[in-house]
Amino acid sequence: MTDNLMPEHAAPRHGDDYTPVFSDQVRTWVYVFGLIASVVGLGFMCFGHPEIGGFISTAAGAIAAGFGVAYNPVRLSGK
């Protein structure tokens, strides 16, 4: 057992030169925007405009995916 608390899938690998296109700050803002937009979309779906709410929620998810935003608290344990 190692003393490193970072999950194996989140640990940097030797020879892995992957650098995200967008900075952590940009991805955080996109995540927050997507979260807020999803809640707004849910409100529209619940209170009378399901087609608009569905569009907002779907667009928020597509934008977040396009920026490579994936929130996983397990991956933050080593930061």
JSON list of C-alpha atoms in Angstrom, two decimals:
[
{"chain": "A", "resi": 1, "resn": "MET", "atom": "CA", "xyz": [0.00, 0.00, 0.00]},
{"chain": "A", "resi": 2, "resn": "THR", "atom": "CA", "xyz": [1.31, 3.44, -0.86]},
{"chain": "A", "resi": 3, "resn": "ASP", "atom": "CA", "xyz": [1.12, 6.64, 1.14]},
{"chain": "A", "resi": 4, "resn": "ASN", "atom": "CA", "xyz": [-0.16, 8.54, -1.90]},
{"chain": "A", "resi": 5, "resn": "LEU", "atom": "CA", "xyz": [-3.86, 9.37, -1.45]},
{"chain": "A", "resi": 6, "resn": "MET", "atom": "CA", "xyz": [-4.40, 10.25, -5.12]},
{"chain": "A", "resi": 7, "resn": "PRO", "atom": "CA", "xyz": [-6.49, 7.61, -6.92]},
{"chain": "A", "resi": 8, "resn": "GLU", "atom": "CA", "xyz": [-4.54, 5.66, -9.50]},
{"chain": "A", "resi": 9, "resn": "HIS", "atom": "CA", "xyz": [-6.73, 6.86, -12.38]},
{"chain": "A", "resi": 10, "resn": "ALA", "atom": "CA", "xyz": [-6.07, 10.52, -11.44]},
{"chain": "A", "resi": 11, "resn": "ALA", "atom": "CA", "xyz": [-2.33, 10.25, -10.85]},
{"chain": "A", "resi": 12, "resn": "PRO", "atom": "CA", "xyz": [-0.09, 11.66, -13.56]},
{"chain": "A", "resi": 13, "resn": "ARG", "atom": "CA", "xyz": [1.59, 8.97, -15.61]},
{"chain": "A", "resi": 14, "resn": "HIS", "atom": "CA", "xyz": [5.20, 9.13, -16.70]},
{"chain": "A", "resi": 15, "resn": "GLY", "atom": "CA", "xyz": [5.42, 10.00, -20.37]},
{"chain": "A", "resi": 16, "resn": "ASP", "atom": "CA", "xyz": [1.87, 11.36, -20.42]},
{"chain": "A", "resi": 17, "resn": "ASP", "atom": "CA", "xyz": [2.14, 14.81, -21.96]},
{"chain": "A", "resi": 18, "resn": "TYR", "atom": "CA", "xyz": [-1.58, 15.56, -21.92]},
{"chain": "A", "resi": 19, "resn": "THR", "atom": "CA", "xyz": [-2.39, 19.20, -21.18]},
{"chain": "A", "resi": 20, "resn": "PRO", "atom": "CA", "xyz": [-6.05, 20.28, -21.09]},
{"chain": "A", "resi": 21, "resn": "VAL", "atom": "CA", "xyz": [-6.96, 22.88, -23.70]},
{"chain": "A", "resi": 22, "resn": "PHE", "atom": "CA", "xyz": [-8.79, 25.02, -21.16]},
{"chain": "A", "resi": 23, "resn": "SER", "atom": "CA", "xyz": [-7.41, 26.08, -17.80]},
{"chain": "A", "resi": 24, "resn": "ASP", "atom": "CA", "xyz": [-8.84, 24.90, -14.48]},
{"chain": "A", "resi": 25, "resn": "GLN", "atom": "CA", "xyz": [-10.45, 28.32, -14.01]},
{"chain": "A", "resi": 26, "resn": "VAL", "atom": "CA", "xyz": [-12.27, 28.22, -17.36]},
{"chain": "A", "resi": 27, "resn": "ARG", "atom": "CA", "xyz": [-13.47, 24.66, -16.77]},
{"chain": "A", "resi": 28, "resn": "THR", "atom": "CA", "xyz": [-14.70, 25.61, -13.28]},
{"chain": "A", "resi": 29, "resn": "TRP", "atom": "CA", "xyz": [-16.69, 28.54, -14.67]},
{"chain": "A", "resi": 30, "resn": "VAL", "atom": "CA", "xyz": [-18.19, 26.35, -17.39]},
{"chain": "A", "resi": 31, "resn": "TYR", "atom": "CA", "xyz": [-19.11, 23.76, -14.74]},
{"chain": "A", "resi": 32, "resn": "VAL", "atom": "CA", "xyz": [-20.82, 26.41, -12.57]},
{"chain": "A", "resi": 33, "resn": "PHE", "atom": "CA", "xyz": [-22.61, 27.89, -15.59]},
{"chain": "A", "resi": 34, "resn": "GLY", "atom": "CA", "xyz": [-23.77, 24.43, -16.66]},
{"chain": "A", "resi": 35, "resn": "LEU", "atom": "CA", "xyz": [-25.02, 23.67, -13.17]},
{"chain": "A", "resi": 36, "resn": "ILE", "atom": "CA", "xyz": [-27.00, 26.91, -12.99]},
{"chain": "A", "resi": 37, "resn": "ALA", "atom": "CA", "xyz": [-28.36, 26.46, -16.52]},
{"chain": "A", "resi": 38, "resn": "SER", "atom": "CA", "xyz": [-29.47, 22.91, -15.66]},
{"chain": "A", "resi": 39, "resn": "VAL", "atom": "CA", "xyz": [-31.38, 24.16, -12.62]},
{"chain": "A", "resi": 40, "resn": "VAL", "atom": "CA", "xyz": [-33.00, 26.92, -14.72]},
{"chain": "A", "resi": 41, "resn": "GLY", "atom": "CA", "xyz": [-33.92, 24.30, -17.34]},
{"chain": "A", "resi": 42, "resn": "LEU", "atom": "CA", "xyz": [-35.46, 22.12, -14.64]},
{"chain": "A", "resi": 43, "resn": "GLY", "atom": "CA", "xyz": [-37.51, 25.11, -13.48]},
{"chain": "A", "resi": 44, "resn": "PHE", "atom": "CA", "xyz": [-38.82, 25.66, -17.00]},
{"chain": "A", "resi": 45, "resn": "MET", "atom": "CA", "xyz": [-39.68, 21.96, -17.32]},
{"chain": "A", "resi": 46, "resn": "CYS", "atom": "CA", "xyz": [-41.55, 21.93, -14.02]},
{"chain": "A", "resi": 47, "resn": "PHE", "atom": "CA", "xyz": [-43.43, 25.20, -14.41]},
{"chain": "A", "resi": 48, "resn": "GLY", "atom": "CA", "xyz": [-45.00, 25.13, -17.82]},
{"chain": "A", "resi": 49, "resn": "HIS", "atom": "CA", "xyz": [-42.42, 25.13, -20.64]},
{"chain": "A", "resi": 50, "resn": "PRO", "atom": "CA", "xyz": [-40.94, 21.62, -20.87]},
{"chain": "A", "resi": 51, "resn": "GLU", "atom": "CA", "xyz": [-39.63, 22.08, -24.42]},
{"chain": "A", "resi": 52, "resn": "ILE", "atom": "CA", "xyz": [-37.65, 25.20, -23.46]},
{"chain": "A", "resi": 53, "resn": "GLY", "atom": "CA", "xyz": [-36.41, 23.56, -20.25]},
{"chain": "A", "resi": 54, "resn": "GLY", "atom": "CA", "xyz": [-35.30, 20.47, -22.13]},
{"chain": "A", "resi": 55, "resn": "PHE", "atom": "CA", "xyz": [-33.40, 22.60, -24.63]},
{"chain": "A", "resi": 56, "resn": "ILE", "atom": "CA", "xyz": [-31.66, 24.62, -21.89]},
{"chain": "A", "resi": 57, "resn": "SER", "atom": "CA", "xyz": [-30.66, 21.50, -19.95]},
{"chain": "A", "resi": 58, "resn": "THR", "atom": "CA", "xyz": [-29.43, 19.70, -23.06]},
{"chain": "A", "resi": 59, "resn": "ALA", "atom": "CA", "xyz": [-27.47, 22.73, -24.27]},
{"chain": "A", "resi": 60, "resn": "ALA", "atom": "CA", "xyz": [-25.87, 23.16, -20.83]},
{"chain": "A", "resi": 61, "resn": "GLY", "atom": "CA", "xyz": [-24.73, 19.53, -20.86]},
{"chain": "A", "resi": 62, "resn": "ALA", "atom": "CA", "xyz": [-23.40, 19.77, -24.42]},
{"chain": "A", "resi": 63, "resn": "ILE", "atom": "CA", "xyz": [-21.44, 22.94, -23.65]},
{"chain": "A", "resi": 64, "resn": "ALA", "atom": "CA", "xyz": [-19.96, 21.44, -20.49]},
{"chain": "A", "resi": 65, "resn": "ALA", "atom": "CA", "xyz": [-18.99, 18.28, -22.39]},
{"chain": "A", "resi": 66, "resn": "GLY", "atom": "CA", "xyz": [-17.44, 20.38, -25.15]},
{"chain": "A", "resi": 67, "resn": "PHE", "atom": "CA", "xyz": [-15.16, 22.05, -22.64]},
{"chain": "A", "resi": 68, "resn": "GLY", "atom": "CA", "xyz": [-14.18, 18.72, -21.14]},
{"chain": "A", "resi": 69, "resn": "VAL", "atom": "CA", "xyz": [-15.76, 19.47, -17.80]},
{"chain": "A", "resi": 70, "resn": "ALA", "atom": "CA", "xyz": [-16.20, 16.41, -15.63]},
{"chain": "A", "resi": 71, "resn": "TYR", "atom": "CA", "xyz": [-16.70, 16.87, -11.94]},
{"chain": "A", "resi": 72, "resn": "ASN", "atom": "CA", "xyz": [-15.52, 13.98, -9.82]},
{"chain": "A", "resi": 73, "resn": "PRO", "atom": "CA", "xyz": [-14.73, 14.72, -6.16]},
{"chain": "A", "resi": 74, "resn": "VAL", "atom": "CA", "xyz": [-12.55, 11.60, -5.92]},
{"chain": "A", "resi": 75, "resn": "ARG", "atom": "CA", "xyz": [-10.15, 13.11, -8.45]},
{"chain": "A", "resi": 76, "resn": "LEU", "atom": "CA", "xyz": [-9.81, 16.26, -6.31]},
{"chain": "A", "resi": 77, "resn": "SER", "atom": "CA", "xyz": [-8.60, 14.34, -3.25]},
{"chain": "A", "resi": 78, "resn": "GLY", "atom": "CA", "xyz": [-4.96, 14.80, -4.20]},
{"chain": "A", "resi": 79, "resn": "LYS", "atom": "CA", "xyz": [-5.15, 18.55, -4.85]}
]
